[in-house]
Structures are given as structure tokens and as C-alpha cells.
PDB file of C-alpha atoms and ligand atoms in Angstrom:
ATOM      1  CA  UNK H   1     -21.007  11.089 -50.134  1.00 82.00           C
ATOM      2  CA  UNK H   2     -21.848  13.612 -47.374  1.00 87.00           C
ATOM      3  CA  UNK H   3     -24.802  13.092 -45.045  1.00 96.00           C
ATOM      4  CA  UNK H   4     -26.699  15.951 -46.659  1.00 98.00           C
ATOM      5  CA  UNK H   5     -26.123  14.529 -50.151  1.00 98.00           C
ATOM      6  CA  UNK H   6     -27.264  11.074 -48.981  1.00 98.00           C
ATOM      7  CA  UNK H   7     -30.339  12.554 -47.255  1.00 98.00           C
ATOM      8  CA  UNK H   8     -31.227  14.493 -50.398  1.00 98.00           C
ATOM      9  CA  UNK H   9     -30.990  11.327 -52.427  1.00 98.00           C
ATOM     10  CA  UNK H  10     -33.281   9.547 -49.924  1.00 98.00           C
ATOM     11  CA  UNK H  11     -35.836  12.397 -50.031  1.00 98.00           C
ATOM     12  CA  UNK H  12     -35.807  12.380 -53.834  1.00 98.00           C
ATOM     13  CA  UNK H  13     -36.438   8.616 -53.694  1.00 98.00           C
ATOM     14  CA  UNK H  14     -39.409   9.162 -51.321  1.00 98.00           C
ATOM     15  CA  UNK H  15     -40.808  11.765 -53.714  1.00 98.00           C
ATOM     16  CA  UNK H  16     -40.377   9.430 -56.685  1.00 98.00           C
ATOM     17  CA  UNK H  17     -42.063   6.538 -54.828  1.00 98.00           C
ATOM     18  CA  UNK H  18     -44.986   8.746 -53.762  1.00 98.00           C
ATOM     19  CA  UNK H  19     -45.381  10.042 -57.325  1.00 98.00           C
ATOM     20  CA  UNK H  20     -45.470   6.490 -58.610  1.00 98.00           C
ATOM     21  CA  UNK H  21     -48.165   5.585 -56.039  1.00 97.00           C
ATOM     22  CA  UNK H  22     -50.161   8.637 -57.083  1.00 98.00           C
ATOM     23  CA  UNK H  23     -49.727   7.929 -60.795  1.00 98.00           C
ATOM     24  CA  UNK H  24     -47.939  11.242 -61.249  1.00 98.00           C
ATOM     25  CA  UNK H  25     -44.624  12.196 -62.851  1.00 98.00           C
ATOM     26  CA  UNK H  26     -41.827  13.328 -60.487  1.00 96.00           C
ATOM     27  CA  UNK H  27     -41.197  16.100 -63.006  1.00 96.00           C
ATOM     28  CA  UNK H  28     -44.330  17.780 -61.574  1.00 96.00           C
ATOM     29  CA  UNK H  29     -42.690  18.059 -58.137  1.00 98.00           C
ATOM     30  CA  UNK H  30     -40.309  20.724 -56.853  1.00 98.00           C
ATOM     31  CA  UNK H  31     -38.259  19.945 -53.771  1.00 98.00           C
ATOM     32  CA  UNK H  32     -37.739  22.994 -51.561  1.00 99.00           C
ATOM     33  CA  UNK H  33     -34.892  22.393 -49.100  1.00 99.00           C
ATOM     34  CA  UNK H  34     -35.800  24.207 -45.876  1.00 98.00           C
ATOM     35  CA  UNK H  35     -32.471  25.457 -44.561  1.00 98.00           C
ATOM     36  CA  UNK H  36     -33.650  27.698 -41.689  1.00 97.00           C
ATOM     37  CA  UNK H  37     -31.290  27.536 -38.683  1.00 97.00           C
ATOM     38  CA  UNK H  38     -28.607  25.691 -40.752  1.00 97.00           C
ATOM     39  CA  UNK H  39     -25.390  27.513 -41.666  1.00 97.00           C
ATOM     40  CA  UNK H  40     -24.357  28.530 -45.175  1.00 98.00           C
ATOM     41  CA  UNK H  41     -21.931  25.581 -45.357  1.00 98.00           C
ATOM     42  CA  UNK H  42     -24.875  23.160 -45.212  1.00 98.00           C
ATOM     43  CA  UNK H  43     -26.598  25.015 -48.055  1.00 98.00           C
ATOM     44  CA  UNK H  44     -23.405  24.871 -50.077  1.00 98.00           C
ATOM     45  CA  UNK H  45     -23.260  21.129 -49.497  1.00 98.00           C
ATOM     46  CA  UNK H  46     -26.858  20.678 -50.665  1.00 98.00           C
ATOM     47  CA  UNK H  47     -26.189  22.929 -53.671  1.00 98.00           C
ATOM     48  CA  UNK H  48     -23.183  20.787 -54.662  1.00 98.00           C
ATOM     49  CA  UNK H  49     -25.534  17.785 -54.536  1.00 98.00           C
ATOM     50  CA  UNK H  50     -27.767  19.472 -57.116  1.00 98.00           C
ATOM     51  CA  UNK H  51     -30.311  21.227 -54.876  1.00 98.00           C
ATOM     52  CA  UNK H  52     -31.345  24.639 -56.162  1.00 98.00           C
ATOM     53  CA  UNK H  53     -34.384  25.939 -54.220  1.00 98.00           C
ATOM     54  CA  UNK H  54     -34.004  26.835 -50.527  1.00 99.00           C
ATOM     55  CA  UNK H  55     -36.601  27.889 -47.958  1.00 98.00           C
ATOM     56  CA  UNK H  56     -35.936  30.255 -45.068  1.00 98.00           C
ATOM     57  CA  UNK H  57     -38.163  31.585 -42.264  1.00 98.00           C
ATOM     58  CA  UNK H  58     -36.063  34.330 -40.655  1.00 97.00           C
ATOM     59  CA  UNK H  59     -35.239  37.317 -42.833  1.00 98.00           C
ATOM     60  CA  UNK H  60     -32.016  38.466 -41.204  1.00 97.00           C
ATOM     61  CA  UNK H  61     -30.571  34.976 -40.959  1.00 98.00           C
ATOM     62  CA  UNK H  62     -31.370  34.284 -44.602  1.00 98.00           C
ATOM     63  CA  UNK H  63     -29.797  37.494 -45.883  1.00 98.00           C
ATOM     64  CA  UNK H  64     -26.583  36.837 -43.975  1.00 98.00           C
ATOM     65  CA  UNK H  65     -26.334  33.328 -45.431  1.00 98.00           C
ATOM     66  CA  UNK H  66     -27.078  34.603 -48.948  1.00 98.00           C
ATOM     67  CA  UNK H  67     -24.135  37.001 -48.616  1.00 98.00           C
ATOM     68  CA  UNK H  68     -21.841  34.250 -47.301  1.00 98.00           C
ATOM     69  CA  UNK H  69     -22.795  31.951 -50.168  1.00 98.00           C
ATOM     70  CA  UNK H  70     -22.204  34.680 -52.738  1.00 98.00           C
ATOM     71  CA  UNK H  71     -18.774  35.276 -51.162  1.00 98.00           C
ATOM     72  CA  UNK H  72     -18.047  31.527 -51.501  1.00 97.00           C
ATOM     73  CA  UNK H  73     -18.984  31.750 -55.181  1.00 97.00           C
ATOM     74  CA  UNK H  74     -22.198  29.721 -54.808  1.00 98.00           C
ATOM     75  CA  UNK H  75     -24.689  31.302 -57.216  1.00 95.00           C
ATOM     76  CA  UNK H  76     -27.871  30.455 -59.095  1.00 97.00           C
ATOM     77  CA  UNK H  77     -29.887  29.494 -56.014  1.00 98.00           C
ATOM     78  CA  UNK H  78     -33.599  30.250 -55.709  1.00 98.00           C
ATOM     79  CA  UNK H  79     -34.770  31.704 -52.364  1.00 98.00           C
ATOM     80  CA  UNK H  80     -38.210  31.085 -50.903  1.00 99.00           C
ATOM     81  CA  UNK H  81     -39.477  32.935 -47.833  1.00 98.00           C
ATOM     82  CA  UNK H  82     -41.792  30.598 -45.900  1.00 98.00           C
ATOM     83  CA  UNK H  83     -42.053  32.168 -42.412  1.00 97.00           C
ATOM     84  CA  UNK H  84     -44.436  34.600 -40.753  1.00 96.00           C
ATOM     85  CA  UNK H  85     -43.987  38.037 -42.296  1.00 96.00           C
ATOM     86  CA  UNK H  86     -44.343  41.340 -40.405  1.00 95.00           C
ATOM     87  CA  UNK H  87     -44.743  44.748 -42.075  1.00 97.00           C
ATOM     88  CA  UNK H  88     -41.303  45.943 -40.982  1.00 97.00           C
ATOM     89  CA  UNK H  89     -39.609  43.038 -42.843  1.00 97.00           C
ATOM     90  CA  UNK H  90     -41.392  43.245 -46.189  1.00 98.00           C
ATOM     91  CA  UNK H  91     -38.791  45.463 -47.874  1.00 98.00           C
ATOM     92  CA  UNK H  92     -35.932  43.066 -47.183  1.00 98.00           C
ATOM     93  CA  UNK H  93     -38.008  40.129 -48.382  1.00 98.00           C
ATOM     94  CA  UNK H  94     -39.044  41.987 -51.551  1.00 98.00           C
ATOM     95  CA  UNK H  95     -35.374  42.712 -52.273  1.00 98.00           C
ATOM     96  CA  UNK H  96     -33.775  39.379 -51.364  1.00 98.00           C
ATOM     97  CA  UNK H  97     -36.198  36.571 -52.241  1.00 98.00           C
ATOM     98  CA  UNK H  98     -37.654  35.022 -55.391  1.00 98.00           C
ATOM     99  CA  UNK H  99     -40.732  33.546 -53.713  1.00 99.00           C
ATOM    100  CA  UNK H 100     -42.954  34.138 -50.665  1.00 98.00           C
ATOM    101  CA  UNK H 101     -45.245  31.285 -49.546  1.00 98.00           C
ATOM    102  CA  UNK H 102     -46.709  32.916 -46.464  1.00 98.00           C
ATOM    103  CA  UNK H 103     -49.043  35.672 -47.706  1.00 98.00           C
ATOM    104  CA  UNK H 104     -52.038  35.785 -45.380  1.00 97.00           C
ATOM    105  CA  UNK H 105     -53.025  39.482 -45.411  1.00 97.00           C
ATOM    106  CA  UNK H 106     -53.562  41.956 -48.247  1.00 98.00           C
ATOM    107  CA  UNK H 107     -51.608  44.689 -46.475  1.00 98.00           C
ATOM    108  CA  UNK H 108     -48.433  42.578 -46.500  1.00 98.00           C
ATOM    109  CA  UNK H 109     -48.951  41.680 -50.168  1.00 98.00           C
ATOM    110  CA  UNK H 110     -49.411  45.354 -51.100  1.00 98.00           C
ATOM    111  CA  UNK H 111     -46.201  46.318 -49.334  1.00 98.00           C
ATOM    112  CA  UNK H 112     -44.266  43.518 -51.062  1.00 98.00           C
ATOM    113  CA  UNK H 113     -45.659  44.596 -54.435  1.00 98.00           C
ATOM    114  CA  UNK H 114     -44.760  48.276 -53.846  1.00 98.00           C
ATOM    115  CA  UNK H 115     -41.290  47.410 -52.545  1.00 98.00           C
ATOM    116  CA  UNK H 116     -40.321  44.861 -55.210  1.00 98.00           C
ATOM    117  CA  UNK H 117     -37.355  46.407 -57.079  1.00 98.00           C
ATOM    118  CA  UNK H 118     -38.305  47.282 -60.661  1.00 97.00           C
ATOM    119  CA  UNK H 119     -35.256  45.519 -62.148  1.00 98.00           C
ATOM    120  CA  UNK H 120     -36.299  42.165 -60.639  1.00 98.00           C
ATOM    121  CA  UNK H 121     -39.029  39.888 -62.012  1.00 98.00           C
ATOM    122  CA  UNK H 122     -42.314  39.914 -60.051  1.00 98.00           C
ATOM    123  CA  UNK H 123     -42.125  38.169 -56.689  1.00 98.00           C
ATOM    124  CA  UNK H 124     -43.708  34.706 -57.022  1.00 98.00           C
ATOM    125  CA  UNK H 125     -46.207  34.226 -54.202  1.00 98.00           C
ATOM    126  CA  UNK H 126     -48.552  31.723 -52.592  1.00 98.00           C
ATOM    127  CA  UNK H 127     -51.384  32.449 -50.168  1.00 98.00           C
ATOM    128  CA  UNK H 128     -51.027  30.610 -46.898  1.00 98.00           C
ATOM    129  CA  UNK H 129     -54.392  29.126 -45.991  1.00 98.00           C
ATOM    130  CA  UNK H 130     -55.493  27.727 -42.648  1.00 96.00           C
ATOM    131  CA  UNK H 131     -56.840  24.280 -43.516  1.00 93.00           C
ATOM    132  CA  UNK H 132     -56.893  23.045 -39.926  1.00 89.00           C
ATOM    133  CA  UNK H 133     -59.374  25.611 -38.548  1.00 78.00           C
ATOM    134  CA  UNK H 134     -59.127  25.790 -34.754  1.00 71.00           C
ATOM    135  CA  UNK H 135     -55.984  23.638 -34.651  1.00 69.00           C
ATOM    136  CA  UNK H 136     -53.899  26.379 -36.246  1.00 70.00           C
ATOM    137  CA  UNK H 137     -53.470  30.135 -36.054  1.00 75.00           C
ATOM    138  CA  UNK H 138     -51.543  30.827 -39.236  1.00 89.00           C
ATOM    139  CA  UNK H 139     -52.920  31.376 -42.694  1.00 96.00           C
ATOM    140  CA  UNK H 140     -56.024  33.162 -43.916  1.00 96.00           C
ATOM    141  CA  UNK H 141     -59.389  31.512 -43.282  1.00 96.00           C
ATOM    142  CA  UNK H 142     -60.624  29.220 -46.070  1.00 95.00           C
ATOM    143  CA  UNK H 143     -63.699  31.390 -46.706  1.00 95.00           C
ATOM    144  CA  UNK H 144     -61.563  34.538 -47.037  1.00 97.00           C
ATOM    145  CA  UNK H 145     -59.129  32.987 -49.499  1.00 98.00           C
ATOM    146  CA  UNK H 146     -61.033  33.695 -52.770  1.00 98.00           C
ATOM    147  CA  UNK H 147     -61.313  37.445 -52.052  1.00 98.00           C
ATOM    148  CA  UNK H 148     -57.699  37.673 -50.929  1.00 98.00           C
ATOM    149  CA  UNK H 149     -56.529  35.675 -53.963  1.00 98.00           C
ATOM    150  CA  UNK H 150     -58.280  38.013 -56.407  1.00 98.00           C
ATOM    151  CA  UNK H 151     -56.820  41.095 -54.706  1.00 98.00           C
ATOM    152  CA  UNK H 152     -53.277  39.656 -54.605  1.00 98.00           C
ATOM    153  CA  UNK H 153     -53.482  38.514 -58.235  1.00 98.00           C
ATOM    154  CA  UNK H 154     -54.099  42.137 -59.249  1.00 98.00           C
ATOM    155  CA  UNK H 155     -50.897  43.502 -57.656  1.00 98.00           C
ATOM    156  CA  UNK H 156     -48.275  44.429 -60.293  1.00 98.00           C
ATOM    157  CA  UNK H 157     -45.150  43.525 -58.313  1.00 98.00           C
ATOM    158  CA  UNK H 158     -46.370  40.036 -57.456  1.00 98.00           C
ATOM    159  CA  UNK H 159     -47.331  36.965 -59.410  1.00 98.00           C
ATOM    160  CA  UNK H 160     -49.817  34.763 -57.565  1.00 98.00           C
ATOM    161  CA  UNK H 161     -48.787  31.146 -58.235  1.00 98.00           C
ATOM    162  CA  UNK H 162     -50.781  29.103 -55.749  1.00 98.00           C
ATOM    163  CA  UNK H 163     -51.586  28.089 -52.198  1.00 98.00           C
ATOM    164  CA  UNK H 164     -49.580  26.945 -49.196  1.00 98.00           C
ATOM    165  CA  UNK H 165     -50.652  25.238 -45.978  1.00 97.00           C
ATOM    166  CA  UNK H 166     -49.155  23.783 -42.821  1.00 96.00           C
ATOM    167  CA  UNK H 167     -51.690  21.355 -41.336  1.00 93.00           C
ATOM    168  CA  UNK H 168     -51.530  20.301 -37.701  1.00 91.00           C
ATOM    169  CA  UNK H 169     -48.915  17.684 -36.856  1.00 90.00           C
ATOM    170  CA  UNK H 170     -50.444  14.201 -36.926  1.00 92.00           C
ATOM    171  CA  UNK H 171     -49.382  10.631 -37.734  1.00 94.00           C
ATOM    172  CA  UNK H 172     -52.887   9.865 -38.994  1.00 95.00           C
ATOM    173  CA  UNK H 173     -52.310   9.602 -42.746  1.00 96.00           C
ATOM    174  CA  UNK H 174     -56.035   9.762 -43.553  1.00 96.00           C
ATOM    175  CA  UNK H 175     -56.324  13.014 -41.629  1.00 95.00           C
ATOM    176  CA  UNK H 176     -53.205  14.371 -43.364  1.00 96.00           C
ATOM    177  CA  UNK H 177     -54.815  13.558 -46.711  1.00 97.00           C
ATOM    178  CA  UNK H 178     -58.169  15.135 -45.811  1.00 96.00           C
ATOM    179  CA  UNK H 179     -56.405  18.368 -44.823  1.00 95.00           C
ATOM    180  CA  UNK H 180     -54.335  18.484 -48.033  1.00 97.00           C
ATOM    181  CA  UNK H 181     -57.434  17.678 -50.101  1.00 98.00           C
ATOM    182  CA  UNK H 182     -59.031  20.874 -48.710  1.00 96.00           C
ATOM    183  CA  UNK H 183     -56.209  22.958 -50.151  1.00 98.00           C
ATOM    184  CA  UNK H 184     -56.435  21.171 -53.507  1.00 98.00           C
ATOM    185  CA  UNK H 185     -60.219  21.703 -53.622  1.00 98.00           C
ATOM    186  CA  UNK H 186     -59.722  25.395 -52.911  1.00 98.00           C
ATOM    187  CA  UNK H 187     -57.114  25.600 -55.687  1.00 98.00           C
ATOM    188  CA  UNK H 188     -59.516  23.886 -58.107  1.00 98.00           C
ATOM    189  CA  UNK H 189     -62.275  26.305 -57.120  1.00 98.00           C
ATOM    190  CA  UNK H 190     -60.020  29.331 -57.705  1.00 98.00           C
ATOM    191  CA  UNK H 191     -58.821  27.949 -61.046  1.00 98.00           C
ATOM    192  CA  UNK H 192     -62.449  27.412 -62.084  1.00 98.00           C
ATOM    193  CA  UNK H 193     -63.019  31.057 -61.120  1.00 97.00           C
ATOM    194  CA  UNK H 194     -60.337  32.164 -63.584  1.00 97.00           C
ATOM    195  CA  UNK H 195     -57.130  32.400 -61.522  1.00 98.00           C
ATOM    196  CA  UNK H 196     -54.287  30.468 -63.216  1.00 96.00           C
ATOM    197  CA  UNK H 197     -52.779  28.834 -60.112  1.00 98.00           C
ATOM    198  CA  UNK H 198     -50.238  26.089 -60.784  1.00 98.00           C
ATOM    199  CA  UNK H 199     -48.608  25.582 -57.360  1.00 98.00           C
ATOM    200  CA  UNK H 200     -49.720  23.648 -54.288  1.00 98.00           C
ATOM    201  CA  UNK H 201     -47.023  24.116 -51.630  1.00 98.00           C
ATOM    202  CA  UNK H 202     -47.811  21.370 -49.137  1.00 98.00           C
ATOM    203  CA  UNK H 203     -46.032  18.476 -47.443  1.00 98.00           C
ATOM    204  CA  UNK H 204     -43.018  18.476 -45.101  1.00 98.00           C
ATOM    205  CA  UNK H 205     -40.580  15.829 -43.839  1.00 98.00           C
ATOM    206  CA  UNK H 206     -43.249  13.765 -42.058  1.00 97.00           C
ATOM    207  CA  UNK H 207     -46.177  14.046 -44.470  1.00 97.00           C
ATOM    208  CA  UNK H 208     -44.829  14.593 -47.979  1.00 98.00           C
ATOM    209  CA  UNK H 209     -46.299  11.299 -49.231  1.00 98.00           C
ATOM    210  CA  UNK H 210     -49.855  12.286 -48.213  1.00 98.00           C
ATOM    211  CA  UNK H 211     -49.348  15.714 -49.794  1.00 98.00           C
ATOM    212  CA  UNK H 212     -48.148  14.220 -53.086  1.00 98.00           C
ATOM    213  CA  UNK H 213     -51.136  11.852 -53.137  1.00 98.00           C
ATOM    214  CA  UNK H 214     -53.381  14.936 -52.891  1.00 98.00           C
ATOM    215  CA  UNK H 215     -51.689  16.939 -55.617  1.00 98.00           C
ATOM    216  CA  UNK H 216     -48.770  18.823 -54.046  1.00 98.00           C
ATOM    217  CA  UNK H 217     -46.485  20.386 -56.662  1.00 98.00           C
ATOM    218  CA  UNK H 218     -43.876  21.632 -54.165  1.00 98.00           C
ATOM    219  CA  UNK H 219     -42.850  19.952 -50.906  1.00 98.00           C
ATOM    220  CA  UNK H 220     -40.942  21.868 -48.212  1.00 98.00           C
ATOM    221  CA  UNK H 221     -38.460  19.546 -46.521  1.00 98.00           C
ATOM    222  CA  UNK H 222     -36.048  20.503 -43.749  1.00 98.00           C
ATOM    223  CA  UNK H 223     -35.397  17.810 -41.148  1.00 98.00           C
ATOM    224  CA  UNK H 224     -35.173  14.895 -43.596  1.00 98.00           C
ATOM    225  CA  UNK H 225     -32.377  16.720 -45.467  1.00 98.00           C
ATOM    226  CA  UNK H 226     -30.416  18.626 -42.821  1.00 98.00           C
ATOM    227  CA  UNK H 227     -31.327  16.764 -39.602  1.00 97.00           C
ATOM    228  CA  UNK H 228     -33.179  17.816 -36.445  1.00 95.00           C
ATOM    229  CA  UNK H 229     -33.078  21.558 -35.806  1.00 94.00           C
ATOM    230  CA  UNK H 230     -31.689  22.690 -32.434  1.00 86.00           C
ATOM    231  CA  UNK H 231     -33.860  25.780 -32.438  1.00 67.00           C
ATOM    232  CA  UNK H 232     -37.536  25.203 -33.127  1.00 56.00           C
ATOM    233  CA  UNK H 233     -39.695  28.188 -33.918  1.00 53.00           C
TER     234      UNK H 233
HETATM  235  C1  PLP O   1     -39.615  24.479 -40.973  1.00 74.19           C
HETATM  236  C2  PLP O   1     -40.635  24.434 -42.036  1.00 74.19           C
HETATM  237  C3  PLP O   1     -40.719  23.349 -42.932  1.00 74.19           C
HETATM  238  C4  PLP O   1     -39.823  22.124 -42.864  1.00 74.19           C
HETATM  239  O1  PLP O   1     -40.277  21.259 -41.864  1.00 74.19           O
HETATM  240  P1  PLP O   1     -39.552  19.832 -41.635  1.00 74.19           P
HETATM  241  O2  PLP O   1     -40.516  19.141 -40.724  1.00 74.19           O
HETATM  242  O3  PLP O   1     -38.253  20.120 -40.971  1.00 74.19           O
HETATM  243  O4  PLP O   1     -39.418  19.172 -42.939  1.00 74.19           O
HETATM  244  C5  PLP O   1     -41.673  23.411 -43.934  1.00 74.19           C
HETATM  245  N1  PLP O   1     -42.496  24.464 -44.066  1.00 74.19           N
HETATM  246  C6  PLP O   1     -42.458  25.519 -43.223  1.00 74.19           C
HETATM  247  C7  PLP O   1     -43.392  26.641 -43.431  1.00 74.19           C
HETATM  248  C8  PLP O   1     -41.538  25.535 -42.186  1.00 74.19           C
HETATM  249  O5  PLP O   1     -41.517  26.597 -41.351  1.00 74.19           O
END
């Protein structure tokens, strides 16, 4: 077995153990393999080991790898954009991805909706919310999330599926859980307000257990599958 296949198996086992602790079914969890900075060969290896959903943060890099994989005959993958998104990159994202997790402004959402090609299904999106207040700069503010969510949900080219967050890095598991609980509470509040959100995109290599305990439905895992990244952005 390759290292990537063995790592994937270990991550799936961590997810299963955390689900058991939380009294949840692993069928509720999606594993997103975060392949940013790793070459197409690594994605092919993960795909051969049964991994289908991949997360990328840099538009140009992702599109090049998608083309290489298609040329290698690797098809049927699902592409999630999880990085910061500038206006000048929205068209490429709308054309080349299935999901975007990092919506934090209405203007970006409107551009993605307008630029989504008509022959493709709506782009599946999550709002990125800042659940760590002053510790973080990315994501919309918690108090702005309900207004943004209603506006995004109304856009025809997008389908609002849920919320995403990247809390500050900490080894304090109780703090990790309190942060993730904020995102879950916000989701519950929005669902009570009539938005049918079914996705909580939270948890990474170091904190996926805490995220699953607090209701994550999708964990975004890079390092634990592919190894330490040389470039960190
Ligand atoms: C890089 C990245 C991840 C993966 O982080 P790891 O610590 O390598 O598991 C998850 N989510 C986002 C948004 C990222 O940019």
C-alpha cells in the first residue's frame, strides 16, 4: 500500500472513532482531501485509494492539476474551492469547481452566481464565518452571517449548503469544541429561520475529532493524508 493510501485509511479510522464517540454514523461524514500544493500524481494516488472529493486553495494550480488528471484518465472527482477568493478569480472558480466553501462577501457570491455556466448544476456553497473573532481575519462576522446567508440563498446560480470555519490553531480541545459549537449554533439558528442548511464544514488534520463531536458533516484534511506541505499559505 502507498503512503497516501495508508494515511487515508488512518484518517478514515480517526473519523470512524470520533463518530463512535459522538454517537453518530460515519455515513454522515464527508472526507475532503485537501490537495493544495501537492502534484496531480498524489491526487491520482488518493483517487485510486477511493477518495473522491478534493479541496484546493489556489485557482491556477487547481485548474492545471485538473487538466493533468483528465489527461491521465482520472475522472469523476469532485472539486472544492476552499481558499480566499478575489473578484478576478471568480469566473475560473465558477467554471471549474463543484463547491466553494469560502464565501464571505455578497459581491463574490453574486459574481459566482452570474458566471456559473448554465449547463452545470448550481455551485454548492458554504459561507465562511469567523468564529474566533479577533484571533482571525477571514470569514464574515457572526452577526452578519444571517443577512449574508439569506442573500446568498436567493442567488440562482448557487445553492447554499452550509457554513465553514477555520478556528485559530490551538491544542486546547475544549477551546476547539467551543469554537466549533459556535458554528453549529449559528447553523441551528439559520435552519430555525427557514434556511435548509445540511453542511458544517469544520475540522482539519489536528482538530477533526473536536469538530465531529460538535456536529461537523465535512472535515477538510490535508497534512494527515499527504504529509507536511513545503509551502504554507
Ligand atoms: C490547508 C487547509 C486545510 C487542511 O489543513 P491540514 O491542517 O493540512 O489538514 C483545511 N481547510 C482549509 C481552508 C485549508 O486552507
